[in-house]
Each structure stands twice: as structure tokens, then as C-alpha cells.
Amino acid sequence: QVQLVESGGGLVQAGGSLTLSCAASGIIVRITNMAWYRQAPGKQRELVAQLTSSGGTNYADSAKGRFTISRANAKNTVYLQMNSLKPEDTAVYYCNVFPFQNNFWGQGTQVTVSS
């Protein structure tokens, strides 16, 4: 059974930084394409960043240059370092595999960026 537990969200001022964590069980992140997604109020869930099993990364245009996805193999955890946060980054952030599996969604972690 796959379980993905996100943490690290919070309230931050514009320009600030946060690091989100996704602790995985039931899958091995080192050999799995992983990703971070987000859903803002009234909007569809969108892909933010992807980390392939070979270590390649891809980012949404809105995240390029500001966000960094990484993993800690020993902890079986995926991270999203977010810098220069903007109010439009406010959303619930989720991790999942890529492409996502509907039965893998966790509870997400809320990120709120104040202006």
C-alpha cells in the first residue's frame, strides 16, 4: 500500500522560502518518477515539478528558477525547496508519482503566501 505524507507548508510572506517534504512508503522514490503538484482555490490541480528516477528534473514555467525538487534516498523522501514565493503560489501542495495515480494522493500541505 502506497502512502505519501506531505509536510512543511505554512504561512509565509512574499519573497520568503519554504521546504516541503514528502515521506513515502510502499514505493521507492529512488527508482520512481516523482512529482509535486498543487491546487489553488477554484483551480485544477497542476504539475509543479517532476523528478525522474534517473535524476532529471522538469518544472512548470511558474516554478522555474524558484523551486527545486530533490530526494533523499536514505529517507525515501522527496523535497520541494521553494524560494521567492509569490501570493500566486498559494495552494495545497501534493506529491505523487508521475504520471499521478489517483489512489496515491495524500492530504497535501497548505502553503499560503501573503503579500
PDB file of C-alpha atoms in Angstrom:
ATOM      1  CA  GLN A   1       0.000   0.000   0.000  1.00  0.00           C
ATOM      2  CA  VAL A   2       1.428   3.348  -1.065  1.00  0.00           C
ATOM      3  CA  GLN A   3       1.329   6.224   1.379  1.00  0.00           C
ATOM      4  CA  LEU A   4       2.636   9.724   0.674  1.00  0.00           C
ATOM      5  CA  VAL A   5       2.702  12.158   3.580  1.00  0.00           C
ATOM      6  CA  GLU A   6       3.366  15.818   2.818  1.00  0.00           C
ATOM      7  CA  SER A   7       4.556  18.340   5.378  1.00  0.00           C
ATOM      8  CA  GLY A   8       6.327  21.661   5.653  1.00  0.00           C
ATOM      9  CA  GLY A   9       3.676  24.060   4.472  1.00  0.00           C
ATOM     10  CA  GLY A  10       2.717  27.213   6.278  1.00  0.00           C
ATOM     11  CA  LEU A  11       2.149  30.927   6.086  1.00  0.00           C
ATOM     12  CA  VAL A  12       4.987  32.977   4.640  1.00  0.00           C
ATOM     13  CA  GLN A  13       5.387  36.490   3.333  1.00  0.00           C
ATOM     14  CA  ALA A  14       6.009  37.166  -0.320  1.00  0.00           C
ATOM     15  CA  GLY A  15       9.676  36.702  -1.098  1.00  0.00           C
ATOM     16  CA  GLY A  16      10.090  34.081   1.583  1.00  0.00           C
ATOM     17  CA  SER A  17      11.030  30.426   1.371  1.00  0.00           C
ATOM     18  CA  LEU A  18       9.624  27.063   2.393  1.00  0.00           C
ATOM     19  CA  THR A  19      10.769  23.494   2.019  1.00  0.00           C
ATOM     20  CA  LEU A  20       8.112  20.836   1.607  1.00  0.00           C
ATOM     21  CA  SER A  21       8.730  17.181   2.395  1.00  0.00           C
ATOM     22  CA  CYS A  22       7.021  14.057   1.104  1.00  0.00           C
ATOM     23  CA  ALA A  23       7.689  10.908   3.102  1.00  0.00           C
ATOM     24  CA  ALA A  24       6.916   7.854   1.001  1.00  0.00           C
ATOM     25  CA  SER A  25       6.119   4.294   1.939  1.00  0.00           C
ATOM     26  CA  GLY A  26       5.138   1.446  -0.339  1.00  0.00           C
ATOM     27  CA  ILE A  27       7.279   2.818  -3.174  1.00  0.00           C
ATOM     28  CA  ILE A  28      10.980   3.519  -3.558  1.00  0.00           C
ATOM     29  CA  VAL A  29      11.442   7.135  -4.630  1.00  0.00           C
ATOM     30  CA  ARG A  30      14.949   6.430  -5.916  1.00  0.00           C
ATOM     31  CA  ILE A  31      13.551   4.285  -8.741  1.00  0.00           C
ATOM     32  CA  THR A  32      10.239   6.074  -9.255  1.00  0.00           C
ATOM     33  CA  ASN A  33       9.370   9.196 -11.209  1.00  0.00           C
ATOM     34  CA  MET A  34       8.064  11.552  -8.545  1.00  0.00           C
ATOM     35  CA  ALA A  35       6.420  14.937  -8.745  1.00  0.00           C
ATOM     36  CA  TRP A  36       4.919  17.782  -6.796  1.00  0.00           C
ATOM     37  CA  TYR A  37       1.520  19.120  -7.740  1.00  0.00           C
ATOM     38  CA  ARG A  38      -0.573  21.949  -6.360  1.00  0.00           C
ATOM     39  CA  GLN A  39      -4.178  23.027  -6.326  1.00  0.00           C
ATOM     40  CA  ALA A  40      -5.188  26.602  -5.720  1.00  0.00           C
ATOM     41  CA  PRO A  41      -8.731  27.522  -4.673  1.00  0.00           C
ATOM     42  CA  GLY A  42     -11.092  27.288  -7.612  1.00  0.00           C
ATOM     43  CA  LYS A  43      -8.416  25.898  -9.921  1.00  0.00           C
ATOM     44  CA  GLN A  44      -7.457  22.499 -11.240  1.00  0.00           C
ATOM     45  CA  ARG A  45      -4.558  20.598  -9.764  1.00  0.00           C
ATOM     46  CA  GLU A  46      -1.375  21.314 -11.713  1.00  0.00           C
ATOM     47  CA  LEU A  47       2.090  19.848 -12.022  1.00  0.00           C
ATOM     48  CA  VAL A  48       4.762  21.954 -10.369  1.00  0.00           C
ATOM     49  CA  ALA A  49       7.931  19.886 -10.555  1.00  0.00           C
ATOM     50  CA  GLN A  50       8.998  16.437 -11.651  1.00  0.00           C
ATOM     51  CA  LEU A  51      11.991  14.319 -10.630  1.00  0.00           C
ATOM     52  CA  THR A  52      12.756  11.296 -12.754  1.00  0.00           C
ATOM     53  CA  SER A  53      14.290   8.094 -11.438  1.00  0.00           C
ATOM     54  CA  SER A  54      17.489   8.998 -13.286  1.00  0.00           C
ATOM     55  CA  GLY A  55      17.667  12.363 -11.536  1.00  0.00           C
ATOM     56  CA  GLY A  56      16.352  14.595 -14.281  1.00  0.00           C
ATOM     57  CA  THR A  57      14.071  17.462 -13.361  1.00  0.00           C
ATOM     58  CA  ASN A  58      11.316  19.390 -15.069  1.00  0.00           C
ATOM     59  CA  TYR A  59       9.454  22.423 -13.787  1.00  0.00           C
ATOM     60  CA  ALA A  60       6.337  24.329 -14.625  1.00  0.00           C
ATOM     61  CA  ASP A  61       7.157  27.711 -16.103  1.00  0.00           C
ATOM     62  CA  SER A  62       5.818  29.331 -12.946  1.00  0.00           C
ATOM     63  CA  ALA A  63       8.326  27.382 -10.840  1.00  0.00           C
ATOM     64  CA  LYS A  64      11.451  27.627 -12.969  1.00  0.00           C
ATOM     65  CA  GLY A  65      14.300  29.420 -11.251  1.00  0.00           C
ATOM     66  CA  ARG A  66      12.496  29.500  -7.907  1.00  0.00           C
ATOM     67  CA  PHE A  67      11.669  25.897  -6.964  1.00  0.00           C
ATOM     68  CA  THR A  68      13.953  22.885  -6.669  1.00  0.00           C
ATOM     69  CA  ILE A  69      12.801  19.278  -6.412  1.00  0.00           C
ATOM     70  CA  SER A  70      15.127  16.745  -4.840  1.00  0.00           C
ATOM     71  CA  ARG A  71      15.108  13.486  -2.930  1.00  0.00           C
ATOM     72  CA  ALA A  72      16.879  11.809  -0.026  1.00  0.00           C
ATOM     73  CA  ASN A  73      17.181   8.148  -0.919  1.00  0.00           C
ATOM     74  CA  ALA A  74      18.064   7.023   2.580  1.00  0.00           C
ATOM     75  CA  LYS A  75      14.919   8.683   3.936  1.00  0.00           C
ATOM     76  CA  ASN A  76      12.756   7.709   0.957  1.00  0.00           C
ATOM     77  CA  THR A  77      11.628  11.329   0.915  1.00  0.00           C
ATOM     78  CA  VAL A  78      11.089  13.899  -1.828  1.00  0.00           C
ATOM     79  CA  TYR A  79      11.501  17.618  -1.206  1.00  0.00           C
ATOM     80  CA  LEU A  80      10.408  20.842  -2.825  1.00  0.00           C
ATOM     81  CA  GLN A  81      12.507  23.856  -1.966  1.00  0.00           C
ATOM     82  CA  MET A  82      10.544  26.996  -2.777  1.00  0.00           C
ATOM     83  CA  ASN A  83      12.213  30.400  -2.870  1.00  0.00           C
ATOM     84  CA  SER A  84      10.996  33.871  -3.800  1.00  0.00           C
ATOM     85  CA  LEU A  85       7.448  32.843  -3.045  1.00  0.00           C
ATOM     86  CA  LYS A  86       4.600  34.838  -4.541  1.00  0.00           C
ATOM     87  CA  PRO A  87       0.960  35.164  -3.477  1.00  0.00           C
ATOM     88  CA  GLU A  88       0.004  33.181  -6.587  1.00  0.00           C
ATOM     89  CA  ASP A  89       1.923  30.210  -5.161  1.00  0.00           C
ATOM     90  CA  THR A  90      -0.788  29.878  -2.515  1.00  0.00           C
ATOM     91  CA  ALA A  91      -2.230  26.373  -2.851  1.00  0.00           C
ATOM     92  CA  VAL A  92      -2.372  22.938  -1.333  1.00  0.00           C
ATOM     93  CA  TYR A  93       0.749  21.071  -2.421  1.00  0.00           C
ATOM     94  CA  TYR A  94       0.761  17.335  -3.021  1.00  0.00           C
ATOM     95  CA  CYS A  95       3.344  14.799  -4.030  1.00  0.00           C
ATOM     96  CA  ASN A  96       2.583  11.812  -6.209  1.00  0.00           C
ATOM     97  CA  VAL A  97       4.241   9.699  -8.826  1.00  0.00           C
ATOM     98  CA  PHE A  98       4.475  10.943 -12.402  1.00  0.00           C
ATOM     99  CA  PRO A  99       2.143  10.456 -14.076  1.00  0.00           C
ATOM    100  CA  PHE A 100      -0.017  10.611 -10.986  1.00  0.00           C
ATOM    101  CA  GLN A 101      -2.010   7.741  -9.607  1.00  0.00           C
ATOM    102  CA  ASN A 102      -5.379   8.764  -8.204  1.00  0.00           C
ATOM    103  CA  ASN A 103      -5.177   6.356  -5.303  1.00  0.00           C
ATOM    104  CA  PHE A 104      -1.825   7.779  -4.180  1.00  0.00           C
ATOM    105  CA  TRP A 105      -2.985  11.282  -3.237  1.00  0.00           C
ATOM    106  CA  GLY A 106      -2.223  12.261   0.338  1.00  0.00           C
ATOM    107  CA  GLN A 107      -3.707  15.026   2.405  1.00  0.00           C
ATOM    108  CA  GLY A 108      -1.384  17.662   0.987  1.00  0.00           C
ATOM    109  CA  THR A 109       0.196  20.578   2.784  1.00  0.00           C
ATOM    110  CA  GLN A 110      -1.158  24.113   2.673  1.00  0.00           C
ATOM    111  CA  VAL A 111       1.116  26.913   1.506  1.00  0.00           C
ATOM    112  CA  THR A 112      -0.157  30.449   1.970  1.00  0.00           C
ATOM    113  CA  VAL A 113       1.867  33.397   0.723  1.00  0.00           C
ATOM    114  CA  SER A 114       0.820  36.809   1.959  1.00  0.00           C
ATOM    115  CA  SER A 115       1.511  39.980   0.000  1.00  0.00           C
TER     116      SER A 115
END
